[in-house]
Coordinates of C-alpha atoms in Angstrom, one line a residue:
Chain A
M26 CA 19.4 -14.2 65.3
F27 CA 19.6 -12.5 62.0
K28 CA 15.9 -12.1 61.7
T29 CA 15.6 -8.8 63.5
P30 CA 18.1 -6.7 61.4
C31 CA 16.8 -8.2 58.2
S32 CA 13.2 -7.6 59.1
R33 CA 14.1 -4.1 60.2
L34 CA 15.9 -3.6 56.9
S35 CA 13.0 -4.8 54.9
G36 CA 10.7 -2.8 57.1
L37 CA 12.7 0.3 56.3
I38 CA 12.8 -0.4 52.6
G39 CA 9.1 -1.0 52.7
V40 CA 8.4 2.3 54.4
S41 CA 10.6 4.3 52.0
V42 CA 9.0 2.6 49.0
K43 CA 5.6 3.3 50.4
R44 CA 6.4 6.9 51.0
K45 CA 7.7 7.2 47.4
L46 CA 4.6 5.6 46.1
V47 CA 2.4 7.9 48.2
Q48 CA 4.3 10.9 46.9
N49 CA 3.9 9.7 43.3
V50 CA 0.2 9.0 43.6
P51 CA -1.0 12.5 42.8
R52 CA 1.4 12.6 39.9
C53 CA 0.2 9.3 38.7
N54 CA -3.4 10.5 39.1
Q55 CA -2.5 13.4 37.0
T56 CA -1.0 11.4 34.2
A57 CA -3.8 8.8 34.4
R58 CA -6.3 11.6 34.2
S59 CA -4.7 13.1 31.2
L60 CA -4.4 9.8 29.6
I61 CA -8.1 9.1 30.2
Q62 CA -8.9 12.5 28.8
L63 CA -6.9 11.8 25.8
Y64 CA -8.8 8.7 25.1
R65 CA -12.1 10.1 26.1
R66 CA -11.7 12.7 23.4
D67 CA -14.7 13.1 21.2
P68 CA -14.9 9.8 19.2
A69 CA -15.3 11.8 16.1
N70 CA -11.7 12.8 16.4
W71 CA -10.3 9.3 17.1
L72 CA -7.5 8.3 14.9
T73 CA -8.6 4.7 15.2
Y74 CA -6.1 3.1 12.9
Q75 CA -3.0 5.0 13.9
H76 CA -2.3 2.8 16.9
L77 CA -1.8 -0.3 14.9
N78 CA 1.8 0.4 14.2
F79 CA 3.0 -2.9 13.0
L80 CA 1.7 -2.8 9.5
K81 CA 2.0 1.0 9.1
R82 CA -0.6 1.0 6.5
Q83 CA -2.9 3.9 5.9
Y84 CA -6.5 3.5 6.7
V85 CA -9.7 5.4 6.6
T86 CA -10.3 7.6 9.5
K87 CA -13.6 7.6 11.3
N88 CA -14.9 11.1 11.1
K89 CA -18.5 10.3 11.8
S90 CA -20.2 7.0 12.2
E91 CA -21.4 7.3 8.7
L92 CA -19.1 9.0 6.2
H93 CA -20.5 11.1 3.5
Q94 CA -19.4 12.3 0.1
R95 CA -19.6 16.0 -0.5
A96 CA -20.3 17.3 -4.0
V97 CA -18.1 20.4 -3.7
P98 CA -15.6 21.6 -1.2
K99 CA -16.5 23.7 1.8
Q100 CA -15.9 27.5 1.5
A101 CA -13.7 27.9 4.5
P102 CA -10.3 26.2 4.6
A103 CA -10.9 23.1 6.5
L104 CA -8.4 21.2 8.5
T105 CA -8.0 17.6 9.2
I106 CA -5.3 16.5 11.4
L107 CA -3.9 13.1 10.5
D108 CA -0.8 11.4 11.4
E109 CA 1.0 9.9 8.4
R110 CA 2.6 6.6 9.5
E111 CA 4.6 5.8 6.4
D112 CA 8.2 5.3 7.2
G113 CA 10.6 7.5 5.3
V114 CA 8.3 10.4 5.6
E115 CA 7.7 13.5 3.6
R116 CA 7.3 16.4 5.9
Q117 CA 4.6 18.1 3.9
V118 CA 2.3 15.9 1.9
Q119 CA 0.1 17.1 -0.9
R120 CA -3.1 15.2 -0.6
I121 CA -4.5 13.7 -3.8
S122 CA -7.6 15.7 -4.2
T123 CA -10.3 15.3 -6.8
I124 CA -10.5 18.3 -9.0
D125 CA -13.4 20.7 -9.2
P126 CA -13.3 22.2 -12.7
V127 CA -15.9 24.9 -11.9
V128 CA -14.0 27.7 -10.3
S129 CA -14.8 31.4 -9.9
Q130 CA -11.3 32.5 -10.9
P131 CA -10.5 30.9 -14.3
E132 CA -6.9 31.9 -14.4
D133 CA -6.0 30.2 -11.1
V134 CA -7.9 27.0 -11.9
T135 CA -5.0 24.7 -12.6
S136 CA -2.7 25.7 -9.8
K137 CA -5.2 25.2 -7.0
A138 CA -6.3 21.8 -6.2
Q139 CA -9.9 21.9 -4.9
A140 CA -10.0 19.4 -2.1
E141 CA -12.8 17.7 -0.4
I142 CA -13.2 16.0 2.8
S143 CA -13.5 12.7 1.2
D144 CA -14.2 9.5 3.0
S145 CA -11.1 7.8 1.7
T146 CA -8.3 10.1 2.8
P147 CA -5.8 8.5 5.1
V148 CA -2.8 10.8 4.8
A149 CA -1.9 14.2 6.1
E150 CA -4.0 16.6 4.1
D151 CA -3.3 19.7 2.3
V152 CA -6.6 21.3 1.7
A153 CA -7.0 24.2 -0.7
A154 CA -9.9 26.6 -0.3
Q155 CA -11.7 28.1 -3.2
N156 CA -10.0 31.5 -3.0
A157 CA -6.3 31.8 -3.4
S158 CA -5.3 30.5 0.0
V159 CA -3.7 27.3 0.8
S160 CA -3.5 25.6 4.2
S161 CA -0.9 23.1 4.8
V162 CA -0.4 20.6 7.6
V163 CA 2.9 19.5 8.7
S164 CA 2.4 16.0 9.9
K165 CA 5.4 14.5 11.6
R166 CA 7.9 17.1 12.6
D167 CA 5.8 18.5 15.4
E168 CA 2.9 16.8 17.0
T169 CA 0.8 20.0 16.9
P170 CA -0.1 20.6 13.3
Y171 CA -0.5 24.2 12.2
V172 CA -2.4 25.9 9.5
H173 CA -1.2 28.9 7.7
V174 CA -2.6 30.7 4.8
E175 CA -0.2 31.2 2.0
S176 CA 0.0 33.9 -0.7
E177 CA 0.5 33.0 -4.3
E178 CA 4.3 33.8 -4.2
A179 CA 4.8 31.7 -1.0
K180 CA 3.0 28.8 -2.6
E181 CA 5.1 29.0 -5.8
A182 CA 8.2 29.2 -3.6
R183 CA 7.2 26.2 -1.7
L184 CA 6.5 24.3 -4.9
D185 CA 9.9 25.3 -6.3
R186 CA 11.6 23.9 -3.2
Q187 CA 9.9 20.6 -3.9
W188 CA 11.9 20.0 -7.0
K189 CA 14.5 17.4 -6.3
E190 CA 17.4 16.0 -8.2
I191 CA 17.1 12.4 -9.2
K192 CA 20.4 11.4 -7.6
V193 CA 20.7 8.3 -5.6
N194 CA 22.0 8.9 -2.1
V195 CA 23.7 5.8 -1.0
T196 CA 22.7 6.3 2.7
D197 CA 19.0 6.3 1.6
L198 CA 19.2 3.1 -0.3
P199 CA 18.4 0.6 2.5
D200 CA 15.3 2.5 3.3
I201 CA 14.3 2.9 -0.4
Y202 CA 14.9 -0.8 -0.9
A203 CA 12.8 -1.7 2.1
R204 CA 9.9 0.2 0.8
L205 CA 10.4 -1.0 -2.8
A206 CA 10.3 -4.6 -1.5
K207 CA 7.4 -4.0 0.8
V208 CA 9.6 -5.4 3.6
K209 CA 6.7 -5.7 6.1
L210 CA 4.5 -7.7 3.7
T211 CA 7.6 -9.8 2.9
A212 CA 8.0 -10.5 6.6
L213 CA 4.4 -11.8 6.8
V214 CA 4.9 -14.0 3.8
V215 CA 8.1 -15.4 5.3
T216 CA 6.2 -16.1 8.5
T217 CA 3.6 -18.1 6.7
A218 CA 6.3 -20.1 4.9
A219 CA 8.0 -20.7 8.2
A220 CA 4.7 -22.0 9.6
G221 CA 4.4 -24.3 6.6
F222 CA 7.9 -25.6 7.3
A223 CA 7.3 -26.1 11.0
M224 CA 4.1 -28.0 10.4
A225 CA 5.7 -30.6 8.1
P226 CA 6.0 -34.0 9.8
V227 CA 9.7 -34.3 9.5
P228 CA 12.6 -33.6 11.9
F229 CA 13.3 -29.9 12.1
D230 CA 16.4 -28.9 10.3
P231 CA 17.5 -25.4 11.3
L232 CA 19.8 -24.7 8.4
L233 CA 17.3 -25.8 5.8
F234 CA 14.7 -23.7 7.6
F235 CA 16.9 -20.6 7.5
V236 CA 17.8 -21.1 3.8
S237 CA 14.2 -21.7 2.7
C238 CA 13.0 -18.6 4.7
L239 CA 15.8 -16.5 3.0
G240 CA 14.9 -17.8 -0.4
T241 CA 11.2 -17.1 0.1
G242 CA 12.0 -13.6 1.4
L243 CA 14.1 -12.8 -1.6
A244 CA 11.4 -14.1 -4.0
S245 CA 8.8 -12.0 -2.3
C246 CA 11.1 -8.9 -2.5
T247 CA 11.4 -9.5 -6.2
A248 CA 7.7 -9.8 -6.8
N249 CA 6.9 -6.7 -4.8
S250 CA 9.5 -4.6 -6.6
I251 CA 8.3 -5.6 -10.1
N252 CA 4.8 -4.9 -9.0
Q253 CA 5.7 -1.4 -8.0
Y254 CA 7.7 -1.0 -11.2
F255 CA 4.6 -1.8 -13.2
E256 CA 2.2 0.4 -11.3
V257 CA 3.9 3.8 -11.1
P258 CA 1.1 6.1 -12.6
F259 CA -1.6 4.2 -10.7
D260 CA 0.2 4.4 -7.4
S261 CA 0.7 8.1 -8.0
N262 CA -3.1 8.6 -8.0
M263 CA -4.0 6.6 -5.0
N264 CA -3.6 8.0 -1.5
R265 CA -2.4 4.7 0.0
T266 CA 0.5 4.3 -2.4
K267 CA 1.6 7.7 -3.5
N268 CA 4.8 7.8 -1.4
R269 CA 6.4 4.8 -3.0
P270 CA 10.0 5.2 -4.1
L271 CA 9.4 5.0 -7.8
V272 CA 6.5 7.4 -7.6
R273 CA 8.7 9.9 -5.8
G274 CA 11.5 9.4 -8.3
Q275 CA 14.0 8.3 -5.7
I276 CA 15.3 5.7 -8.0
S277 CA 14.9 5.0 -11.7
P278 CA 12.8 2.2 -13.1
L279 CA 16.0 0.5 -14.4
H280 CA 17.4 0.6 -10.8
A281 CA 14.2 -1.0 -9.5
V282 CA 14.3 -3.8 -12.1
S283 CA 18.0 -4.4 -11.4
F284 CA 17.2 -4.7 -7.7
A285 CA 14.4 -7.1 -8.4
L286 CA 16.7 -9.3 -10.5
A287 CA 19.4 -9.1 -7.9
C288 CA 16.9 -10.5 -5.4
G289 CA 15.1 -12.9 -7.6
V290 CA 17.9 -14.7 -9.3
P291 CA 19.8 -15.6 -6.1
G292 CA 16.5 -16.3 -4.3
V293 CA 15.1 -18.8 -6.8
A294 CA 18.6 -20.3 -7.3
L295 CA 18.9 -20.7 -3.5
L296 CA 15.6 -22.4 -3.3
T297 CA 16.3 -24.7 -6.3
L298 CA 19.8 -25.7 -5.4
A299 CA 20.1 -25.5 -1.6
V300 CA 16.5 -26.7 -0.8
N301 CA 14.9 -28.6 -3.6
P302 CA 13.8 -28.0 -7.2
L303 CA 10.1 -28.2 -6.3
T304 CA 10.3 -25.3 -3.9
G305 CA 12.4 -23.4 -6.4
F306 CA 9.7 -24.0 -9.0
L307 CA 7.0 -22.9 -6.6
G308 CA 8.9 -19.7 -5.8
A309 CA 9.4 -18.8 -9.5
L310 CA 5.7 -19.7 -10.1
N311 CA 4.6 -17.3 -7.4
I312 CA 6.7 -14.5 -8.7
F313 CA 5.2 -15.0 -12.1
L314 CA 1.6 -15.2 -10.8
Y315 CA 2.0 -12.1 -8.8
T316 CA 3.8 -9.9 -11.4
C317 CA 2.4 -11.1 -14.7
C318 CA -1.0 -12.3 -13.7
Y319 CA -2.3 -10.5 -10.6
T320 CA -0.8 -7.1 -11.4
P321 CA -2.2 -6.6 -14.9
L322 CA -5.5 -8.4 -14.0
K323 CA -6.2 -5.8 -11.3
R324 CA -7.2 -3.4 -14.1
L325 CA -8.9 -5.9 -16.3
S326 CA -11.2 -8.2 -14.3
I327 CA -12.3 -9.0 -10.8
S328 CA -10.7 -12.5 -11.1
N329 CA -7.5 -10.8 -9.8
T330 CA -8.7 -11.4 -6.3
W331 CA -8.8 -15.2 -6.8
V332 CA -5.3 -15.1 -8.4
G333 CA -4.1 -13.0 -5.5
A334 CA -5.5 -15.5 -3.0
I335 CA -3.5 -18.3 -4.8
V336 CA -0.4 -16.1 -4.5
G337 CA -0.9 -15.8 -0.8
A338 CA -1.5 -19.5 -0.4
I339 CA 1.7 -20.7 -2.1
P340 CA 4.3 -19.6 0.6
P341 CA 3.1 -22.1 3.3
V342 CA 3.1 -24.8 0.6
M343 CA 6.6 -23.8 -0.2
G344 CA 7.6 -24.1 3.4
W345 CA 6.2 -27.6 3.6
T346 CA 7.8 -28.8 0.4
A347 CA 11.1 -27.3 1.6
A348 CA 11.0 -29.5 4.6
T349 CA 9.6 -32.7 3.0
G350 CA 10.5 -32.4 -0.6
C351 CA 7.1 -33.4 -1.9
L352 CA 3.6 -31.9 -2.3
E353 CA 1.4 -33.6 0.3
P354 CA -2.3 -33.1 1.2
G355 CA -1.1 -31.4 4.4
A356 CA 0.7 -28.8 2.4
L357 CA -2.4 -28.2 0.3
L358 CA -4.5 -27.9 3.4
L359 CA -2.2 -25.1 4.8
G360 CA -2.4 -23.4 1.5
G361 CA -6.1 -23.8 1.6
L362 CA -6.3 -22.1 4.9
L363 CA -4.3 -19.1 3.6
Y364 CA -6.4 -19.1 0.4
S365 CA -9.7 -18.8 2.3
W366 CA -8.3 -16.3 4.7
Q367 CA -7.4 -13.9 1.8
F368 CA -11.0 -13.2 1.0
P369 CA -12.3 -11.8 4.3
H370 CA -9.0 -9.9 4.5
F371 CA -8.9 -8.3 1.1
N372 CA -12.6 -7.9 0.6
A373 CA -12.9 -6.0 3.8
L374 CA -9.9 -3.8 3.0
S375 CA -11.1 -3.0 -0.5
W376 CA -14.6 -2.1 0.7
N377 CA -13.4 1.2 2.1
L378 CA -11.2 2.1 -0.8
K379 CA -13.9 2.2 -3.5
E380 CA -13.4 5.7 -4.6
D381 CA -9.6 5.4 -5.1
Y382 CA -10.1 2.1 -6.9
S383 CA -12.7 3.5 -9.2
R384 CA -10.8 6.6 -10.1
G385 CA -7.6 4.6 -10.6
G386 CA -9.4 2.2 -12.9
Y387 CA -9.0 -0.9 -10.7
R388 CA -11.6 -3.5 -11.1
M389 CA -12.3 -4.9 -7.7
M390 CA -15.3 -6.8 -6.5
S391 CA -16.1 -4.2 -3.9
V392 CA -16.7 -1.6 -6.7
T393 CA -18.2 -3.7 -9.5
H394 CA -20.0 -6.5 -7.7
P395 CA -20.5 -5.5 -4.1
G396 CA -23.0 -8.2 -3.2
M397 CA -20.5 -10.9 -4.4
C398 CA -17.8 -9.2 -2.4
Q399 CA -19.8 -9.7 0.8
R400 CA -20.9 -13.2 -0.1
V401 CA -17.5 -14.4 -0.9
A402 CA -16.0 -13.0 2.3
L403 CA -18.7 -14.7 4.4
R404 CA -18.4 -18.0 2.5
H405 CA -14.6 -18.2 3.0
S406 CA -14.7 -17.2 6.6
V407 CA -17.1 -20.0 7.3
G408 CA -14.9 -22.2 5.1
L409 CA -12.1 -21.7 7.5
I410 CA -14.0 -23.6 10.2
G411 CA -14.4 -26.5 7.8
L412 CA -10.7 -26.5 6.8
S413 CA -9.6 -26.4 10.4
A414 CA -11.7 -29.5 11.0
L415 CA -10.0 -31.2 8.0
A416 CA -6.6 -30.8 9.6
P417 CA -6.8 -33.7 11.9
V418 CA -8.3 -35.9 9.2
L419 CA -5.2 -35.3 7.1
D420 CA -2.9 -36.0 10.1
V421 CA -1.6 -32.5 10.2
T422 CA -2.8 -31.7 13.7
T423 CA -4.5 -33.4 16.5
W424 CA -8.3 -33.1 17.1
T425 CA -7.6 -30.4 19.6
F426 CA -7.0 -27.9 16.8
P427 CA -10.5 -27.6 15.4
L428 CA -11.8 -27.2 19.0
I429 CA -9.4 -24.5 20.1
S430 CA -9.5 -22.7 16.9
L431 CA -13.3 -22.7 16.9
P432 CA -13.7 -19.5 19.0
I433 CA -11.5 -17.3 16.6
N434 CA -13.0 -18.9 13.5
L435 CA -16.5 -18.3 14.8
Y436 CA -15.6 -14.7 15.7
I437 CA -14.3 -13.9 12.2
S438 CA -17.3 -15.7 10.7
Y439 CA -19.6 -13.6 12.9
L440 CA -17.8 -10.4 11.7
A441 CA -18.1 -11.6 8.1
F442 CA -21.8 -12.2 8.6
R443 CA -22.2 -8.7 10.0
F444 CA -20.3 -7.4 6.9
Y445 CA -22.5 -9.4 4.6
H446 CA -25.7 -8.3 6.3
K447 CA -24.9 -4.6 6.9
G448 CA -22.3 -3.9 4.3
D449 CA -21.1 -0.6 5.9
R450 CA -17.7 0.8 6.4
N451 CA -17.5 0.1 10.1
N452 CA -18.1 -3.6 9.7
A453 CA -15.7 -3.8 6.9
R454 CA -13.0 -2.2 9.0
K455 CA -13.7 -4.5 11.9
L456 CA -13.5 -7.6 9.7
F457 CA -10.2 -6.4 8.2
F458 CA -8.6 -5.8 11.6
C459 CA -9.9 -9.1 12.9
S460 CA -8.2 -10.8 9.9
L461 CA -4.9 -9.3 10.8
W462 CA -4.6 -11.1 14.2
H463 CA -6.7 -14.1 13.2
L464 CA -4.1 -15.5 10.8
P465 CA -1.1 -15.5 13.2
M466 CA -3.3 -16.9 16.0
L467 CA -4.6 -19.7 13.7
L468 CA -1.1 -20.6 12.6
L469 CA 0.2 -20.6 16.2
L470 CA -2.6 -22.8 17.4
A471 CA -2.0 -25.2 14.5
L472 CA 1.7 -25.3 15.5
T473 CA 0.8 -26.1 19.1
C474 CA -1.5 -28.9 18.0
K475 CA 0.8 -30.4 15.5
K476 CA 0.4 -34.1 15.3
P477 CA 3.4 -35.7 17.1
R478 CA 5.4 -37.9 14.8
R479 CA 5.6 -41.6 15.5
D480 CA 9.0 -43.0 14.6
P481 CA 9.0 -46.3 12.6
E482 CA 11.2 -48.0 15.4
D483 CA 8.5 -47.3 18.0
A484 CA 6.0 -49.1 15.9
A485 CA 8.3 -52.1 15.4
L486 CA 9.2 -52.4 19.1
P487 CA 5.8 -53.2 20.6
S488 CA 5.2 -55.9 17.9
A489 CA 8.7 -57.4 18.7
S490 CA 8.0 -57.3 22.5
S491 CA 4.6 -58.9 22.0
A492 CA 6.1 -61.6 19.8
S493 CA 8.7 -62.6 22.3
Chain B
M9 CA -5.4 23.3 -24.4
L10 CA -8.8 23.3 -22.7
W11 CA -10.7 20.3 -21.3
G12 CA -14.1 21.7 -20.3
D13 CA -13.3 24.7 -18.2
V14 CA -9.9 23.6 -17.2
D15 CA -6.6 24.4 -18.8
I16 CA -4.8 21.2 -18.6
T17 CA -1.5 22.1 -20.0
K18 CA -0.5 24.5 -17.3
R19 CA 2.1 23.0 -14.9
S20 CA 4.4 24.0 -12.2
I21 CA 6.1 27.2 -13.3
F22 CA 9.5 26.6 -11.9
R23 CA 11.7 24.3 -13.9
P24 CA 15.4 23.8 -13.2
E25 CA 17.7 24.3 -16.1
A26 CA 18.1 21.2 -18.2
T27 CA 21.8 21.7 -18.2
S28 CA 22.4 20.5 -14.6
T29 CA 24.1 17.2 -14.0
H30 CA 21.0 15.2 -13.1
D31 CA 17.4 14.9 -13.9
W32 CA 15.1 16.9 -11.7
I33 CA 11.7 15.6 -10.4
G34 CA 9.1 18.0 -9.2
P35 CA 6.0 18.0 -6.9
P36 CA 2.9 16.1 -8.1
N37 CA 0.8 18.0 -10.6
P38 CA -2.5 18.9 -9.0
L39 CA -4.5 17.6 -11.9
S40 CA -2.8 14.4 -12.9
N41 CA -1.0 13.7 -9.6
L42 CA 2.1 12.7 -11.7
R43 CA 5.5 14.3 -11.0
P44 CA 7.1 16.1 -13.9
I45 CA 10.7 15.4 -14.7
V46 CA 13.2 17.8 -16.3
Y47 CA 15.6 15.6 -18.2
H48 CA 19.3 16.3 -18.1
V49 CA 20.9 16.7 -21.6
P50 CA 24.5 15.5 -21.5
E51 CA 27.0 17.0 -23.8
N52 CA 28.0 14.5 -26.5
E53 CA 24.5 13.0 -26.2
T54 CA 24.4 9.8 -28.3
E55 CA 21.6 8.9 -30.7
L56 CA 20.4 6.3 -28.2
E57 CA 20.3 8.7 -25.3
K58 CA 18.4 11.2 -27.4
R59 CA 15.8 8.5 -28.3
L60 CA 15.5 7.6 -24.6
R61 CA 15.0 11.1 -23.5
H62 CA 12.4 11.9 -26.2
L63 CA 10.5 8.7 -25.4
R64 CA 10.5 9.5 -21.6
Q65 CA 9.3 13.0 -22.2
D66 CA 6.7 11.8 -24.6
T67 CA 5.5 9.2 -22.2
E68 CA 5.4 11.7 -19.4
D69 CA 3.2 14.0 -21.5
W70 CA 0.9 11.2 -22.6
N71 CA 0.5 10.0 -19.0
H72 CA -0.2 13.5 -17.8
D73 CA -2.9 13.9 -20.5
F74 CA -4.6 10.6 -19.7
W75 CA -4.6 11.1 -15.9
T76 CA -5.7 14.7 -16.1
K77 CA -8.7 13.7 -18.3
Q78 CA -9.4 10.8 -16.0
N79 CA -9.4 12.9 -12.8
V80 CA -11.3 15.8 -14.2
M81 CA -13.9 13.5 -15.8
F82 CA -14.3 11.6 -12.6
T83 CA -14.9 14.7 -10.5
K84 CA -17.3 16.1 -13.1
E85 CA -19.3 12.9 -13.3
K86 CA -19.3 12.5 -9.6
D87 CA -20.7 16.0 -9.0
A88 CA -23.3 15.4 -11.7
F89 CA -24.3 12.2 -10.1
I90 CA -24.7 13.7 -6.7
F91 CA -26.7 16.6 -8.1
S92 CA -29.0 14.3 -10.0
Q93 CA -29.5 12.0 -6.9
L94 CA -30.3 14.9 -4.7
N95 CA -32.7 16.2 -7.3
A96 CA -34.4 12.9 -7.5
K97 CA -34.9 12.9 -3.8
G98 CA -36.3 16.4 -4.0
L99 CA -33.5 17.8 -1.9
S100 CA -31.7 21.0 -2.7
V101 CA -27.9 21.1 -3.1
C102 CA -27.5 22.9 0.2
D103 CA -29.2 22.1 3.5
E104 CA -30.5 24.5 6.1
Q105 CA -27.1 25.5 7.4
G106 CA -25.9 26.3 3.9
R107 CA -23.6 23.4 3.7
R108 CA -23.5 21.1 0.7
R109 CA -25.5 17.9 1.1
A110 CA -23.7 14.6 0.8
L111 CA -24.6 11.1 -0.2
N112 CA -23.7 8.1 1.8
A113 CA -21.3 5.3 0.8
E114 CA -24.0 2.9 -0.6
E115 CA -25.3 5.6 -2.9
M116 CA -21.9 6.6 -4.1
A117 CA -21.1 2.9 -4.9
V118 CA -23.5 3.0 -7.8
F119 CA -21.6 5.8 -9.3
Y120 CA -18.2 4.2 -8.8
K121 CA -19.4 1.0 -10.5
S122 CA -20.8 2.9 -13.5
F123 CA -17.6 4.9 -13.9
L124 CA -15.6 1.7 -14.1
D125 CA -17.9 0.1 -16.5
T126 CA -18.2 3.0 -18.9
N127 CA -14.4 3.4 -19.1
R128 CA -13.5 -0.2 -19.3
V129 CA -12.1 -0.3 -22.8
R130 CA -10.3 3.0 -22.4
H131 CA -8.6 1.7 -19.3
A132 CA -7.6 -1.5 -20.9
D133 CA -6.1 0.4 -23.9
Y134 CA -4.2 2.7 -21.6
N135 CA -2.9 -0.3 -19.6
R136 CA -1.5 -2.0 -22.7
E137 CA 0.1 1.1 -24.0
W138 CA 1.6 1.9 -20.6
Y139 CA 3.2 -1.5 -20.3
R140 CA 4.7 -1.2 -23.8
R141 CA 6.2 2.2 -23.1
N142 CA 7.5 1.2 -19.7
F143 CA 9.3 -1.8 -21.1
T144 CA 10.8 0.1 -24.0
I145 CA 12.0 2.9 -21.7
T146 CA 13.6 0.4 -19.4
L147 CA 15.3 -1.5 -22.2
L148 CA 16.7 1.7 -23.6
M149 CA 17.9 2.7 -20.2
A150 CA 19.7 -0.6 -19.9
R151 CA 21.3 -0.2 -23.3
V152 CA 22.4 3.3 -22.5
A153 CA 23.8 2.2 -19.2
L154 CA 25.7 -0.7 -20.8
N155 CA 27.0 1.6 -23.5
N156 CA 28.3 4.1 -21.0
M157 CA 29.9 1.4 -19.0
W158 CA 31.6 0.0 -22.1
K159 CA 32.8 3.5 -23.0
T160 CA 34.2 4.1 -19.6
V161 CA 36.1 0.8 -19.7
T162 CA 37.5 1.4 -23.1
D163 CA 38.5 5.0 -22.4
R164 CA 40.3 3.9 -19.3
H165 CA 42.0 1.1 -21.2
S166 CA 43.1 3.4 -24.0
R167 CA 44.2 6.1 -21.4
K168 CA 46.4 3.5 -19.7
K169 CA 47.9 2.5 -23.0
S170 CA 48.8 6.0 -23.9
S171 CA 50.2 6.9 -20.5
T172 CA 52.7 4.0 -20.4
P173 CA 56.1 5.6 -20.3
T174 CA 58.4 5.0 -23.3
T175 CA 61.8 3.6 -22.5

């Protein structure tokens, strides 16, 4: 009886919706077409990395399939439009340019930076031509960048305005602290520690989980802050790091150290007292390794990469020990997975930053021993397959884990092999980006394949029932 | 002071007066990429504060010199390397369209490695000196901050004492 009005109603709704849709189709077509046009732009202009928002790092752009180094800058002011994705942005960014000492006008030499289209420039660029004109690009305020040619006075005036008082604005502090502590990297570290905690074969304790994550996060903030405190002049000279708070003078070095202590002391204390002393010890050890071993070693020897891999491997071990209270083979296996993962990740990243590392005086494998860089990345990518197979042997996961992780492990090994074989920027970039999603996937798969715990009572019951 | 053809002492012309209430930090120097700081000189500057200010200014100058030399040297050597490589290949510096020729990443890697190797000891020395100076500056800053805090506390305490009404 009620069918007819209902069906009539639904019929009416259907018709109106359909009419709406039909009306919208041309508009949708328009937007779809413009979107397609946007993406079908000349690949030479693609900002390939800018779409990966979640890490907000700065990467090399792909100007051509093979990127070249020019000896001297072009005559005409050139313009490269790049989007700077650092949070807490500077509206106008001076690009770190390499200097050309041979100039036609000797008196203007020092005030004009001769810039080049270099193959390692990720940030919004300010390119100076050889005669007294400067073109600047405003990156974030408006999406359409403009170029204007400045006179000498205008340039001086602009530089004058860039003088800032070193006065701490309290409202800026959270943002400054976030960047000082490299809050996104800290989040990743805490995630690996959480994975370690979750993989431990004990009942899940939410409070303990929360406390250990908090403690690990605080320890990571400390380590990152001290690292930035040590590296101010080096960071100033590298494009990737020149907008850090200490480089820009937003806070004083003493302030940074105080912040680091304010994070580190409660963090390690929390881990030692509220979790267990072993986890506290590992936290303190990791801070020490990162700040006092890895950071200075970066400029002394290539062994810094191995130390850095250990630093990355400790958080999941900490998560495990937080849950169980002791160091077991399972914990070391998780640490081993992270340790091996670091090599394809870091070697691929450093491959495209050779110029900055060389000029900054950093001794990285990619610059000094490029063959070893490729070999090590390949070796450890393949090693991931072996370690995944070891997981069920140590009762960390079931035998499903090596099987379902095989596709992603094979894929990263394949990319590492291409990197080893070809050794070009494109393959390095692909390997790096693969490593970014590979690790979370691997940890997630391990979690889903976690070996179900068997309680001691279950084991006793069957024997009791069989005895009776 | 000249390094090659470059005058490396010239910096940003505008400098705020040192008598303002805070330190001022400027835009990065085009040669060294370091930001110059104009230090605020407080009235009644103590000996400790003066030492700190001089050390910071000295470290800033020292840093600026090192990085200017480093960057200029790097660029010069890179250009020389590219030029020699192109010559060895028998190519001119400019191609048919008049643009400068370029080397690809693999060829440049040879230069980057040699630059690091030749400057290894210099970099290690700079590193050590930088760490020492950084620590000293931070320690002095801490001492100055504690002194100022103590002074404020004692001043307030003595002011309270002197302001208590006499019956």
